[in-house]
Coordinates of C-alpha atoms in Angstrom, one line a residue:
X1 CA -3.3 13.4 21.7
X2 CA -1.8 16.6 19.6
X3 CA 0.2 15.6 16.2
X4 CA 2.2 18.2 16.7
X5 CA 5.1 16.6 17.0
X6 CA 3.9 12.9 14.2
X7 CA 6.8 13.1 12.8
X8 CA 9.3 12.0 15.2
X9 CA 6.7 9.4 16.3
X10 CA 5.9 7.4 13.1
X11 CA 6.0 4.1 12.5
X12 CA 5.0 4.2 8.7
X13 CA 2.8 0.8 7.7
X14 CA 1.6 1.4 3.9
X15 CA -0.7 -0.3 1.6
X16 CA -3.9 -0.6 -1.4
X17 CA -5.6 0.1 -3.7
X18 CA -8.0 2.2 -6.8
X19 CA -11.5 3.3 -7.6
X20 CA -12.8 -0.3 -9.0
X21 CA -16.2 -2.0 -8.1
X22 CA -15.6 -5.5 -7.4
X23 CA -15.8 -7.1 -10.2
X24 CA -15.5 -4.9 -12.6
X25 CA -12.2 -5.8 -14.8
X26 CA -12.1 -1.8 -16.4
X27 CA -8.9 0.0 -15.8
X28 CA -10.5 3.5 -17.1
X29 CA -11.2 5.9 -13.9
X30 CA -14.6 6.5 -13.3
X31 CA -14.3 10.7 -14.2
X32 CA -12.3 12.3 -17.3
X33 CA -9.0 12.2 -15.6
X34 CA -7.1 15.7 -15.6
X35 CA -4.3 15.9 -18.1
X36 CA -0.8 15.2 -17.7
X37 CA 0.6 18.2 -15.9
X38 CA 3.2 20.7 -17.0
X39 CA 6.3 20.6 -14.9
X40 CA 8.5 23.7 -14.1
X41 CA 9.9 22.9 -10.4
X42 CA 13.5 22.0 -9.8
X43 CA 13.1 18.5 -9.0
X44 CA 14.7 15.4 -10.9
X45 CA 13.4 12.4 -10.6
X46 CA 16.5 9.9 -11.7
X47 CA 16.9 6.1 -11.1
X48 CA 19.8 4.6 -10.1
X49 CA 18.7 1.2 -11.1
X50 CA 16.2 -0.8 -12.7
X51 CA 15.1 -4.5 -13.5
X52 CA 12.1 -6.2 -14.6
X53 CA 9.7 -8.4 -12.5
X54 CA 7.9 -11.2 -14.9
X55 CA 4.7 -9.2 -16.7
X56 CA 4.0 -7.4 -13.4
X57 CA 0.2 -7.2 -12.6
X58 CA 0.0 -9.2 -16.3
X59 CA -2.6 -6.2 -17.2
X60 CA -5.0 -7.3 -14.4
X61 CA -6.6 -5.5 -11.3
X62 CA -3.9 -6.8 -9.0
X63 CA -2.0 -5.2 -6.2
X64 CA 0.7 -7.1 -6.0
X65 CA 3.3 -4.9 -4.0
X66 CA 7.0 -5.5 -3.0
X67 CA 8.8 -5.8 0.4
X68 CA 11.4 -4.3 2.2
X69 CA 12.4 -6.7 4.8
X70 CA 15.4 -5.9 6.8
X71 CA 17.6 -4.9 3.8
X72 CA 16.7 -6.9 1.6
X73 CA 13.5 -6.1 -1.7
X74 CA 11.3 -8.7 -2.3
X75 CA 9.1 -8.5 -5.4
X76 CA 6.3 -11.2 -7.7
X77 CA 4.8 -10.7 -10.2
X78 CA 1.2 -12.1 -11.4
X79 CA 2.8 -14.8 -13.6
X80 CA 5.0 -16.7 -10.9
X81 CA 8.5 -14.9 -10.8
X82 CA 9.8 -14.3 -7.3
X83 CA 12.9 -12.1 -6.7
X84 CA 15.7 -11.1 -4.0
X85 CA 17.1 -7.7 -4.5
X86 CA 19.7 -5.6 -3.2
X87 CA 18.2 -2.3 -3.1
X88 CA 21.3 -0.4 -3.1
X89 CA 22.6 -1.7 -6.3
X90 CA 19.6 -3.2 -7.8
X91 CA 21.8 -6.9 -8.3
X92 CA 20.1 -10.1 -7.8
X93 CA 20.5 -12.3 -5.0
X94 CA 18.0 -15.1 -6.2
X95 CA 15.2 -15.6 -8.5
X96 CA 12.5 -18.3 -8.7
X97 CA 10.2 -19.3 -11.0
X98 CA 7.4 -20.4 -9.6
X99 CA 5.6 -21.6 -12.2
X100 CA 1.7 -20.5 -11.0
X101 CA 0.1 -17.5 -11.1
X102 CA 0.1 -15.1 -8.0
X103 CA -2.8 -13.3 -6.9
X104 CA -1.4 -11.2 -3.6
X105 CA 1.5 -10.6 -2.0
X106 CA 4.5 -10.0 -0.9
X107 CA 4.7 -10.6 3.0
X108 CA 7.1 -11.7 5.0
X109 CA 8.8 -12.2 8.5
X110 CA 12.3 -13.0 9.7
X111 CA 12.2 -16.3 8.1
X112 CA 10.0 -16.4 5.4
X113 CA 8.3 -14.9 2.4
X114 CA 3.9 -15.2 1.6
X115 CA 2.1 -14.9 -1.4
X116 CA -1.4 -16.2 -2.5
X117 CA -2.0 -17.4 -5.7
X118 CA -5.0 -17.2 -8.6
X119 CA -6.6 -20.3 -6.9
X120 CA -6.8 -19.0 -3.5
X121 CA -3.6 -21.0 -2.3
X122 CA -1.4 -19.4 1.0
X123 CA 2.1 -20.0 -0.1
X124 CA 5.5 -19.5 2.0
X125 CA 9.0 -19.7 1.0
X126 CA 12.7 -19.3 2.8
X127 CA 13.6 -16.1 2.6
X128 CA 16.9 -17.0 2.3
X129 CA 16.8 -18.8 -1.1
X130 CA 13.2 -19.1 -2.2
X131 CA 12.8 -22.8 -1.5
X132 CA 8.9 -23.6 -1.5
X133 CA 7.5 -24.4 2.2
X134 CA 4.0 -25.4 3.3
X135 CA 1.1 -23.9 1.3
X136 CA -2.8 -24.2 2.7
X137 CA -6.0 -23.0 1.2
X138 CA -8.3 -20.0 1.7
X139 CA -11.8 -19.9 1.3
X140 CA -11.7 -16.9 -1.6
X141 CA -9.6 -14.6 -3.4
X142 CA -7.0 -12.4 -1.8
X143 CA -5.5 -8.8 -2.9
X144 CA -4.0 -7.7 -0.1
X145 CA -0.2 -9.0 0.5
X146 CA -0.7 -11.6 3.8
X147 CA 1.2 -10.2 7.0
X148 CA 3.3 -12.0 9.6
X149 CA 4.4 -11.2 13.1
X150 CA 6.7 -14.0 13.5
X151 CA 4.4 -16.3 14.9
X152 CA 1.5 -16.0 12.4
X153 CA 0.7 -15.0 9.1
X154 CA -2.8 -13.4 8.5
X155 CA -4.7 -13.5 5.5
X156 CA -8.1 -11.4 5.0
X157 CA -10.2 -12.6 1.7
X158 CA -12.4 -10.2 0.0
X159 CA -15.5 -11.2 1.2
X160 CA -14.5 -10.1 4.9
X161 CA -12.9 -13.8 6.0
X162 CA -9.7 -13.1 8.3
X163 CA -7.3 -16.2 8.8
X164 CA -4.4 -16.4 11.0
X165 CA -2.1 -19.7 10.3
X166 CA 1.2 -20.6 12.4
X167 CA 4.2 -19.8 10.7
X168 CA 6.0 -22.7 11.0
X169 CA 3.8 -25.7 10.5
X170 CA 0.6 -23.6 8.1
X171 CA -1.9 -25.0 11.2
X172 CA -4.8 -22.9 10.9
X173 CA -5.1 -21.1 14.3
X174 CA -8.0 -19.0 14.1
X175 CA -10.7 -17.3 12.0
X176 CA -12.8 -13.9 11.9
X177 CA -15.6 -13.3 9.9
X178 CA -17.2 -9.7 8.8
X179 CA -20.3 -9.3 7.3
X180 CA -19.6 -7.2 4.3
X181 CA -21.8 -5.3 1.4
X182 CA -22.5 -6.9 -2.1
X183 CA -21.4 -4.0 -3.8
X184 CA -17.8 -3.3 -3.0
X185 CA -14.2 -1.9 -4.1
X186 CA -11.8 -4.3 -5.6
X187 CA -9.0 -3.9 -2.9
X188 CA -8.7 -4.9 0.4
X189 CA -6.6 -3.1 3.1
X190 CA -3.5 -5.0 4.2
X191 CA -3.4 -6.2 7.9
X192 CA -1.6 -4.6 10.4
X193 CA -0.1 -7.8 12.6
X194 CA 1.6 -7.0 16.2
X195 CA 2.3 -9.4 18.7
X196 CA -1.0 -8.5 21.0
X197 CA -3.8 -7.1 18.5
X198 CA -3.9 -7.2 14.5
X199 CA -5.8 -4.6 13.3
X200 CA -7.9 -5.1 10.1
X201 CA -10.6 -3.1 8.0
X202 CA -13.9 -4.3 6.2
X203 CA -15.3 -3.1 2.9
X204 CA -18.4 -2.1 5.4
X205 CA -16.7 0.8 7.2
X206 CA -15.5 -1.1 10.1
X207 CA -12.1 -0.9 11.7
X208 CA -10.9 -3.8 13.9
X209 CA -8.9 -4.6 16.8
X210 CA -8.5 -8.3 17.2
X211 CA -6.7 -10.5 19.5
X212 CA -3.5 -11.8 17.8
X213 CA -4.0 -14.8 19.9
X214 CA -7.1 -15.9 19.5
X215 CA -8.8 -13.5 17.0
X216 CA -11.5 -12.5 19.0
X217 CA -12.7 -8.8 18.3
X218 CA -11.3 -6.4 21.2
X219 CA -13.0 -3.4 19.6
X220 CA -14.5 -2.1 16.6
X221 CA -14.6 1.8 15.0
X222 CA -16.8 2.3 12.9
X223 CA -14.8 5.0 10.1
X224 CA -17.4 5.1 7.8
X225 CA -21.2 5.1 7.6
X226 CA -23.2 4.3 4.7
X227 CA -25.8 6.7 3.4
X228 CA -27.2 7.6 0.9
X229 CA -30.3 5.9 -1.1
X230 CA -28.1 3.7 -4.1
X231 CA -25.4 0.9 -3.5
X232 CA -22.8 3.2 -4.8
X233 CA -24.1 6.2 -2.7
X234 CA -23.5 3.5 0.6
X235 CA -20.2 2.8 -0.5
X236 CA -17.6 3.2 2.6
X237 CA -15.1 0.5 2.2
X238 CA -11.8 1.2 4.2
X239 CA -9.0 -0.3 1.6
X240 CA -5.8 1.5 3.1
X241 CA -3.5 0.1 6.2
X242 CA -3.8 2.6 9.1
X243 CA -0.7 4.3 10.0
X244 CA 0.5 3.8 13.8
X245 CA 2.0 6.3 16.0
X246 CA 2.7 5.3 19.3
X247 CA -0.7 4.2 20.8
X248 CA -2.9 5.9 17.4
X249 CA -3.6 4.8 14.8
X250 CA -4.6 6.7 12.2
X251 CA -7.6 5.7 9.3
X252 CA -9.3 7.0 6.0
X253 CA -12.2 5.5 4.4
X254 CA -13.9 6.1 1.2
X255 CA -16.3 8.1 1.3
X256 CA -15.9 8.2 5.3
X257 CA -13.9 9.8 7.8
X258 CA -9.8 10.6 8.3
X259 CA -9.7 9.6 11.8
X260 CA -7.3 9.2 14.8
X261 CA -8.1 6.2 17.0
X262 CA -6.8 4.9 20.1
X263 CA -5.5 1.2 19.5
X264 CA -6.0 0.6 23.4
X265 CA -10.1 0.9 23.1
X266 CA -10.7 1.8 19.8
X267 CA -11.9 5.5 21.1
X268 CA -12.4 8.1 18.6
X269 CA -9.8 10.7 19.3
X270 CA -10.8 13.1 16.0
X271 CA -11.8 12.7 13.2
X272 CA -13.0 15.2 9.3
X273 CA -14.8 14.0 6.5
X274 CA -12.6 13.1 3.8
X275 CA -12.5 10.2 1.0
X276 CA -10.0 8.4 0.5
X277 CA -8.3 4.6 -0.5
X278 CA -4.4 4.8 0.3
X279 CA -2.7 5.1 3.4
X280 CA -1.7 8.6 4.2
X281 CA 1.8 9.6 5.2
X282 CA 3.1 12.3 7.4
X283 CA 5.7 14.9 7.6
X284 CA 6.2 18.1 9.0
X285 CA 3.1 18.0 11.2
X286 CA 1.0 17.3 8.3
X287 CA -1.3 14.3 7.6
X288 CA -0.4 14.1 3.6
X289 CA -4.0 12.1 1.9
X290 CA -4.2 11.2 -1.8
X291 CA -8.1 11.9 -1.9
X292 CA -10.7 9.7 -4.4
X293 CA -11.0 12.2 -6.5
X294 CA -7.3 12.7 -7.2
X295 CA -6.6 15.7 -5.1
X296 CA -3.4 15.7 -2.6
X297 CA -4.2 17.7 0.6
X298 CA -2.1 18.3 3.7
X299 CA -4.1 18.5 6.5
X300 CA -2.0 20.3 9.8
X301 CA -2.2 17.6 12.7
X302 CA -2.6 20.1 15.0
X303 CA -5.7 22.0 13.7
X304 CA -6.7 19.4 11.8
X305 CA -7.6 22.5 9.1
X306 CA -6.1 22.5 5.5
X307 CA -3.1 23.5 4.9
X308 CA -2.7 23.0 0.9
X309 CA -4.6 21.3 -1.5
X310 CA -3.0 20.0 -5.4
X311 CA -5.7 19.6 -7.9
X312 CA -3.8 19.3 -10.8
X313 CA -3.7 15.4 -10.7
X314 CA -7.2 15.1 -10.5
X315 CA -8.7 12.0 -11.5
X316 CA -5.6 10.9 -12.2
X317 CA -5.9 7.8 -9.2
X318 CA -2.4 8.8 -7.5
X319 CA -1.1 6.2 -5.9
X320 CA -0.1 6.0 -1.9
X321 CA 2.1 9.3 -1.0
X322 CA 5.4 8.7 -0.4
X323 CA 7.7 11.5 1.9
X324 CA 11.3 11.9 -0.1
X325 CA 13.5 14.8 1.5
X326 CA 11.6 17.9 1.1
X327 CA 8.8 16.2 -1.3
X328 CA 5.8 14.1 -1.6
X329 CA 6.1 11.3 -4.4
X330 CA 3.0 9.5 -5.9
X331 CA 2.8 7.8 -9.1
X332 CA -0.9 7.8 -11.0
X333 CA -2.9 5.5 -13.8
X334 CA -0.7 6.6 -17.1
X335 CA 2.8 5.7 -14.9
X336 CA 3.9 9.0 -14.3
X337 CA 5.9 9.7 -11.2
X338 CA 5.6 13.2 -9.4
X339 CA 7.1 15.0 -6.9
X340 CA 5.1 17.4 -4.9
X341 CA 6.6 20.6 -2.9
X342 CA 5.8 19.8 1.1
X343 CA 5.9 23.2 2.0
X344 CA 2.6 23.9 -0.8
X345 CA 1.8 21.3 -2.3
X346 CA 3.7 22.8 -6.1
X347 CA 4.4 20.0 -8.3
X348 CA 8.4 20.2 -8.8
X349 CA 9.4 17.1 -10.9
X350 CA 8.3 14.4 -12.8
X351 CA 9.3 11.0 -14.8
X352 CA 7.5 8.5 -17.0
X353 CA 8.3 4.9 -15.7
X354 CA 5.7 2.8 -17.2
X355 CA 2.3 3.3 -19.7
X356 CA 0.9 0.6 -17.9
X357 CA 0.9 2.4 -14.9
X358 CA 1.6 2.5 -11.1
X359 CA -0.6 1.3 -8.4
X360 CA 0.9 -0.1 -5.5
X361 CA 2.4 1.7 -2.5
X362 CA 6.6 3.2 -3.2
X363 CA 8.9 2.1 0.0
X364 CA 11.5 4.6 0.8
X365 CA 15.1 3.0 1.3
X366 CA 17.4 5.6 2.3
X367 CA 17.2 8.3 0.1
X368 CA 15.5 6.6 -2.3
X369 CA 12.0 5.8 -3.3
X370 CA 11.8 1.8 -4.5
X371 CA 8.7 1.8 -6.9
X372 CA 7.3 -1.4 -8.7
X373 CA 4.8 -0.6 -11.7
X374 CA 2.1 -2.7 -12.7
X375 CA 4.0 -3.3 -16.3
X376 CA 6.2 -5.0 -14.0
X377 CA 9.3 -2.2 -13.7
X378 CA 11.1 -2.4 -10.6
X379 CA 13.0 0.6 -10.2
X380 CA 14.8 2.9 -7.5
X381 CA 14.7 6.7 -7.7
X382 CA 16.6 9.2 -6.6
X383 CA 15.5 12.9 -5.9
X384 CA 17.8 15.3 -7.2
X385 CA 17.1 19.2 -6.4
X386 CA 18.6 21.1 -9.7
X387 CA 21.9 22.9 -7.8
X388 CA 22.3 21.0 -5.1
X389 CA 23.8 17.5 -6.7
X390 CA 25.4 16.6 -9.6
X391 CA 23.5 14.8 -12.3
X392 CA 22.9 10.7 -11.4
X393 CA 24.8 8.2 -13.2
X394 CA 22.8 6.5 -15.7
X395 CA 21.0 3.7 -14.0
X396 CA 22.0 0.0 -13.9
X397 CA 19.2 -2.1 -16.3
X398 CA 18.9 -6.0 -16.0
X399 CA 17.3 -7.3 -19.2
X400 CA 14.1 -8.8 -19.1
X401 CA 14.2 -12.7 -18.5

């Protein structure tokens, strides 16, 4: 299938997470991470508004991640505060304190909202207020934010245990189970849930298609393959959601492959060598990856050669890449946002959020990037080319509770 023409096709599905052995509780990058990068583009980076979120990721390993449902942001935070957001404005619509500490999340369907907490408890709430629902219990830890299509919400455990549980009563309907490494990276992709086939990858390599029905495997692409003589060498976990586009889906691993896979059959379509633990994006014919080693590269779907490579972030664990008009946001480890030139790749603009850092994946609302930092900041930004707008308004701030 050429990618020519990606961008018109996408349907973007985002997600996870760093460069941590499981665990390891160290928040210091493996390699000396590049320094902080002089700026001269004509970018701004401005937000419009901002609030706090409880103590964020409460200075752990966490990957707890917003959600955009409908209209409507949906953000936790590691010590129990749930929020309802307006993302145009940045007001409240409802806040809960949950009083227990969260572990994953946030997912959600039309009606409700999921999260897992610290002891490995399924929660869901109404969406429309908060109000606690049923809540059942997994068999280990989650990191990944638990995904619903409407009829069931699935749950993958970091020791390869998929779980699919009916929406409206928490009856558990099915179960998969992946034989997975000993050695492994703390994260976990999120699972991709449709109404036919849910689509989930393994710390071993392995990309799944299973039955959304029953849960039984329909295929199985293998995106990685270990090699190498030491555990770390073998390392091939695949910790980033694939991206859909029409009937492909498209995959990186770590230390593995950036692939293109047909969801019918799981057939290899193409695939390079490439290492990497976010979810790529796409714009302009290009396959945008935020590579292990901190590098972004665009790689043209059509020749699947490169087509510009930033090094200046090396190191620097950049988080998910997010497309923003004519630019290419990620946020890295020290919680500096950038914005990256499409066309080559030039760094144009940047802003410090938070010195705790940014992990999880932005969400673009509008014109807008919606990011959430690990110190708990929830924050939209605005883009602003120097010329072409007037300066933003200084942004609206909710006190911390």
């Amino acid at each position: 299938m050429p990618l020519g023409n990606l961008r018109r096709a996408l349907i973007a599905l985002t997600v996870l997470p760093g460069i941590w052995l499981a665990g390891c509780s160290s928040t210091e990058p493996f390699e000396e991470p590049a320094p902080v990068p002089d700026v001269v583009g004509d970018a701004q980076l401005k937000p419009v508004w901002r609030m706090s979120v409880g103590d964020g990721h409460d200075g752990q390993l966490l990957h707890i991640q917003p959600a955009l449902l409908g209209d409507v942001l949906y953000a936790a935070s590691a010590d129990g505060e749930l929020v309802s957001v307006d993302p145009d404005t940045g007001d409240l619509n409802w806040e809960r304190d949950l009083d227990r500490e969260i572990m994953a999340g946030v997912g959600g369907d039309r009606k409700r909202l999921y999260l897992v907490s610290s002891d490995a408890q399924l929660l869901s709430f109404a969406r429309e207020d908060g109000e606690p629902g049923w809540e059942v219990s997994l068999p280990n830890e989650v990191l990944a934010p638990p995904q619903s299509n409407g009829s069931l919400v699935v749950a993958q455990t970091i020791d390869g245990k998929v779980l699919a549980f009916d929406v409206e009563t928490g009856d558990k309907r099915w179960q998969y189970e992946a034989a997975v490494p000993v050695l492994t990276l703390r994260g976990t992709a999120t699972p991709l849930v449709g109404s036919e086939m849910t689509l989930v990858s393994f710390a071993n390599g392995q990309l799944f298609g299973l039955s959304s029905e029953s849960g039984q495997p329909l295929w199985q692409y293998a995106v990685g393959e270990p090699k190498g003589r030491t555990e770390l060498e073998r390392l091939v976990d695949v910790t980033a959601q694939p991206i859909v586009i029409e009937t492909v889906a498209l995959v990186v691993g770590y230390q593995g492959n950036l692939a293109a896979v047909d969801i019918r059959n799981g057939q290899e379509i193409w695939s390079r060598r490439m290492s990497s633990l976010r979810s790529p994006a796409i714009a302009y014919s290009n396959i945008l990856v935020t590579e292990s080693n901190g590098t972004i590269t665009a790689i043209d779907g059509a020749s699947r050669q490169v087509a510009w490579s930033q090094e200046q972030l090396a190191w620097r664990q950049p988080t998910a890449p997010l497309v923003l008009e004519d630019h290419l946001l990620v946020g890295d480890f020290e919680g500096y946002l950038h914005a990256l030139s499409l066309e080559d790749g030039a760094l144009a603009g940047q802003l410090k959020l938070d010195s705790e850092g940014l992990r999880v994946p932005m969400i673009r609302w509008k014109d807008r990037a919606l990011v959430y930092t690990n110190g708990g900041r929830l924050a939209a930004i605005e883009l602003i080319v120097r010329g072409s707008a007037p300066t933003a308004a200084p942004p609206r701030e909710r006190p911390s509770r």
